[in-house]
PDB file of C-alpha atoms in Angstrom:
ATOM      1  CA  GLN E   1      13.959   8.973  -8.862  1.00  0.00           C
ATOM      2  CA  VAL E   2      11.107   7.019  -8.689  1.00  0.00           C
ATOM      3  CA  GLN E   3       7.454   8.534  -9.123  1.00  0.00           C
ATOM      4  CA  LEU E   4       4.574   6.283  -7.308  1.00  0.00           C
ATOM      5  CA  VAL E   5       0.878   6.955  -8.238  1.00  0.00           C
ATOM      6  CA  GLU E   6      -1.640   5.248  -6.296  1.00  0.00           C
ATOM      7  CA  SER E   7      -5.085   4.965  -7.137  1.00  0.00           C
ATOM      8  CA  GLY E   8      -8.378   2.984  -6.267  1.00  0.00           C
ATOM      9  CA  GLY E   9      -9.528   5.041  -2.861  1.00  0.00           C
ATOM     10  CA  GLY E  10     -12.968   5.895  -2.353  1.00  0.00           C
ATOM     11  CA  LEU E  11     -15.828   5.691   0.099  1.00  0.00           C
ATOM     12  CA  VAL E  12     -17.367   2.152   0.877  1.00  0.00           C
ATOM     13  CA  GLN E  13     -19.556   0.845   3.839  1.00  0.00           C
ATOM     14  CA  ALA E  14     -18.203  -1.409   6.278  1.00  0.00           C
ATOM     15  CA  GLY E  15     -17.916  -4.902   4.912  1.00  0.00           C
ATOM     16  CA  GLY E  16     -17.396  -3.879   1.666  1.00  0.00           C
ATOM     17  CA  SER E  17     -13.767  -4.041  -0.535  1.00  0.00           C
ATOM     18  CA  LEU E  18     -11.408  -2.170  -2.202  1.00  0.00           C
ATOM     19  CA  ARG E  19      -8.502  -2.627  -4.458  1.00  0.00           C
ATOM     20  CA  LEU E  20      -5.589   0.317  -4.457  1.00  0.00           C
ATOM     21  CA  SER E  21      -3.052  -0.102  -7.284  1.00  0.00           C
ATOM     22  CA  CYS E  22       0.484   1.642  -7.014  1.00  0.00           C
ATOM     23  CA  VAL E  23       2.243   2.288 -10.620  1.00  0.00           C
ATOM     24  CA  ALA E  24       5.886   2.925 -10.305  1.00  0.00           C
ATOM     25  CA  SER E  25       7.630   4.932 -12.905  1.00  0.00           C
ATOM     26  CA  GLY E  26      10.636   2.336 -12.827  1.00  0.00           C
ATOM     27  CA  SER E  27      11.020  -1.630 -12.687  1.00  0.00           C
ATOM     28  CA  ILE E  28       9.523  -2.665  -9.493  1.00  0.00           C
ATOM     29  CA  LEU E  29      12.006  -5.635  -9.634  1.00  0.00           C
ATOM     30  CA  SER E  30      14.783  -3.213  -8.962  1.00  0.00           C
ATOM     31  CA  MET E  31      12.737  -2.176  -5.546  1.00  0.00           C
ATOM     32  CA  ASN E  32      14.291  -3.956  -1.775  1.00  0.00           C
ATOM     33  CA  TYR E  33      10.322  -3.745  -1.115  1.00  0.00           C
ATOM     34  CA  MET E  34       7.267  -2.261  -1.863  1.00  0.00           C
ATOM     35  CA  ALA E  35       4.953  -1.491   0.776  1.00  0.00           C
ATOM     36  CA  TRP E  36       1.680   0.122   1.606  1.00  0.00           C
ATOM     37  CA  TYR E  37       1.010   2.420   4.677  1.00  0.00           C
ATOM     38  CA  ARG E  38      -1.782   4.341   5.951  1.00  0.00           C
ATOM     39  CA  GLN E  39      -2.203   7.389   8.415  1.00  0.00           C
ATOM     40  CA  ALA E  40      -5.409   8.243  10.058  1.00  0.00           C
ATOM     41  CA  PRO E  41      -6.370  11.549  11.453  1.00  0.00           C
ATOM     42  CA  GLY E  42      -4.481  12.319  14.538  1.00  0.00           C
ATOM     43  CA  LYS E  43      -2.446   9.164  14.071  1.00  0.00           C
ATOM     44  CA  GLN E  44       1.158   8.157  13.006  1.00  0.00           C
ATOM     45  CA  ARG E  45       1.657   6.728   9.556  1.00  0.00           C
ATOM     46  CA  GLU E  46       2.017   2.729   9.871  1.00  0.00           C
ATOM     47  CA  SER E  47       2.737  -0.349   7.616  1.00  0.00           C
ATOM     48  CA  VAL E  48       0.016  -2.049   6.666  1.00  0.00           C
ATOM     49  CA  ALA E  49       1.603  -4.697   4.109  1.00  0.00           C
ATOM     50  CA  VAL E  50       5.460  -5.405   2.542  1.00  0.00           C
ATOM     51  CA  ILE E  51       6.398  -7.148  -0.725  1.00  0.00           C
ATOM     52  CA  THR E  52       9.732  -7.862  -0.814  1.00  0.00           C
ATOM     53  CA  SER E  53      11.841  -8.528  -4.040  1.00  0.00           C
ATOM     54  CA  GLY E  54      12.128 -12.098  -3.146  1.00  0.00           C
ATOM     55  CA  GLY E  55       8.186 -12.287  -2.900  1.00  0.00           C
ATOM     56  CA  SER E  56       8.386 -12.386   0.864  1.00  0.00           C
ATOM     57  CA  LEU E  57       5.121 -10.791   2.441  1.00  0.00           C
ATOM     58  CA  ASN E  58       4.326  -9.094   5.478  1.00  0.00           C
ATOM     59  CA  TYR E  59       1.158  -8.115   7.117  1.00  0.00           C
ATOM     60  CA  ALA E  60      -0.043  -5.625  10.055  1.00  0.00           C
ATOM     61  CA  ASP E  61      -1.755  -8.045  12.689  1.00  0.00           C
ATOM     62  CA  SER E  62      -4.717  -5.275  12.127  1.00  0.00           C
ATOM     63  CA  VAL E  63      -5.305  -6.741   8.511  1.00  0.00           C
ATOM     64  CA  LYS E  64      -4.065 -10.050   8.374  1.00  0.00           C
ATOM     65  CA  GLY E  65      -6.598 -12.442   6.522  1.00  0.00           C
ATOM     66  CA  ARG E  66      -8.510  -9.479   5.185  1.00  0.00           C
ATOM     67  CA  PHE E  67      -5.806  -7.494   3.130  1.00  0.00           C
ATOM     68  CA  THR E  68      -3.582  -9.100   0.359  1.00  0.00           C
ATOM     69  CA  ILE E  69      -0.724  -7.324  -1.367  1.00  0.00           C
ATOM     70  CA  SER E  70       0.670  -8.453  -4.934  1.00  0.00           C
ATOM     71  CA  ARG E  71       2.143  -7.054  -7.593  1.00  0.00           C
ATOM     72  CA  ASP E  72       2.108  -7.396 -11.799  1.00  0.00           C
ATOM     73  CA  ASN E  73       6.045  -7.087 -12.514  1.00  0.00           C
ATOM     74  CA  ALA E  74       5.114  -6.591 -16.281  1.00  0.00           C
ATOM     75  CA  LYS E  75       3.062  -3.001 -15.255  1.00  0.00           C
ATOM     76  CA  ASN E  76       5.305  -2.199 -12.758  1.00  0.00           C
ATOM     77  CA  THR E  77       2.411  -1.965 -10.236  1.00  0.00           C
ATOM     78  CA  VAL E  78       1.648  -3.179  -6.691  1.00  0.00           C
ATOM     79  CA  TYR E  79      -1.902  -3.830  -5.280  1.00  0.00           C
ATOM     80  CA  LEU E  80      -3.830  -4.083  -2.086  1.00  0.00           C
ATOM     81  CA  GLN E  81      -6.511  -6.018  -2.187  1.00  0.00           C
ATOM     82  CA  MET E  82      -8.581  -4.979   1.104  1.00  0.00           C
ATOM     83  CA  ASN E  83     -11.870  -7.130   1.983  1.00  0.00           C
ATOM     84  CA  SER E  84     -14.159  -7.083   5.045  1.00  0.00           C
ATOM     85  CA  LEU E  85     -13.272  -3.564   5.332  1.00  0.00           C
ATOM     86  CA  LYS E  86     -14.249  -2.057   8.909  1.00  0.00           C
ATOM     87  CA  PRO E  87     -14.483   1.765   9.656  1.00  0.00           C
ATOM     88  CA  GLU E  88     -11.219   1.721  11.552  1.00  0.00           C
ATOM     89  CA  ASP E  89      -9.233   1.120   8.024  1.00  0.00           C
ATOM     90  CA  THR E  90     -10.196   4.743   7.314  1.00  0.00           C
ATOM     91  CA  ALA E  91      -7.272   6.484   6.292  1.00  0.00           C
ATOM     92  CA  VAL E  92      -4.800   8.157   3.709  1.00  0.00           C
ATOM     93  CA  TYR E  93      -3.352   4.823   2.048  1.00  0.00           C
ATOM     94  CA  TYR E  94       0.541   5.612   0.896  1.00  0.00           C
ATOM     95  CA  CYS E  95       2.570   3.458  -1.693  1.00  0.00           C
ATOM     96  CA  LYS E  96       6.452   3.385  -0.613  1.00  0.00           C
ATOM     97  CA  ALA E  97       9.445   1.992  -2.576  1.00  0.00           C
ATOM     98  CA  ASP E  98      12.893   1.216  -1.280  1.00  0.00           C
ATOM     99  CA  PRO E  99      15.085   1.153  -4.788  1.00  0.00           C
ATOM    100  CA  ARG E 100      17.904  -1.283  -4.259  1.00  0.00           C
ATOM    101  CA  GLY E 101      21.315   0.655  -3.943  1.00  0.00           C
ATOM    102  CA  SER E 102      19.539   3.971  -3.406  1.00  0.00           C
ATOM    103  CA  LEU E 103      19.957   6.339   0.149  1.00  0.00           C
ATOM    104  CA  ARG E 104      16.258   6.986   0.516  1.00  0.00           C
ATOM    105  CA  ALA E 105      12.681   5.566  -0.110  1.00  0.00           C
ATOM    106  CA  TYR E 106      10.143   7.413  -2.113  1.00  0.00           C
ATOM    107  CA  TRP E 107       6.274   7.743  -1.421  1.00  0.00           C
ATOM    108  CA  GLY E 108       3.227   8.387  -3.440  1.00  0.00           C
ATOM    109  CA  GLN E 109       0.651  10.874  -2.746  1.00  0.00           C
ATOM    110  CA  GLY E 110      -1.566   9.040  -1.208  1.00  0.00           C
ATOM    111  CA  THR E 111      -5.461   8.025  -1.747  1.00  0.00           C
ATOM    112  CA  GLN E 112      -8.098   8.269   0.804  1.00  0.00           C
ATOM    113  CA  VAL E 113     -10.435   5.082   1.911  1.00  0.00           C
ATOM    114  CA  THR E 114     -13.027   5.835   3.859  1.00  0.00           C
ATOM    115  CA  VAL E 115     -15.083   3.160   5.305  1.00  0.00           C
ATOM    116  CA  SER E 116     -18.652   3.964   6.998  1.00  0.00           C
ATOM    117  CA  SER E 117     -20.513   2.310   9.577  1.00  0.00           C
TER     118      SER E 117
END
């Protein structure tokens, strides 16, 4: 069982920045990958950024060059630094963990990000 707690969401003007945090109850080094997803109203949940256990990074085209995923292994925390935010980035952002050897992935409760124009 893995518990994930996100924080850092809020209301920001277009062009601004936010940093999301996701704290895991266990070692993030035991995960195949950690990821950030988002879901806007009326839309499907989509992958935003992924960091694998080996440190490989992957981003959605819509956020490349603006968002950065990183981790602090000692704090069991994954971050999403979001710069140059746009109104279309407005969504609930979820953290996802895929534990090695587990039959399922785990999700956090989500944190709301609202970007005003």
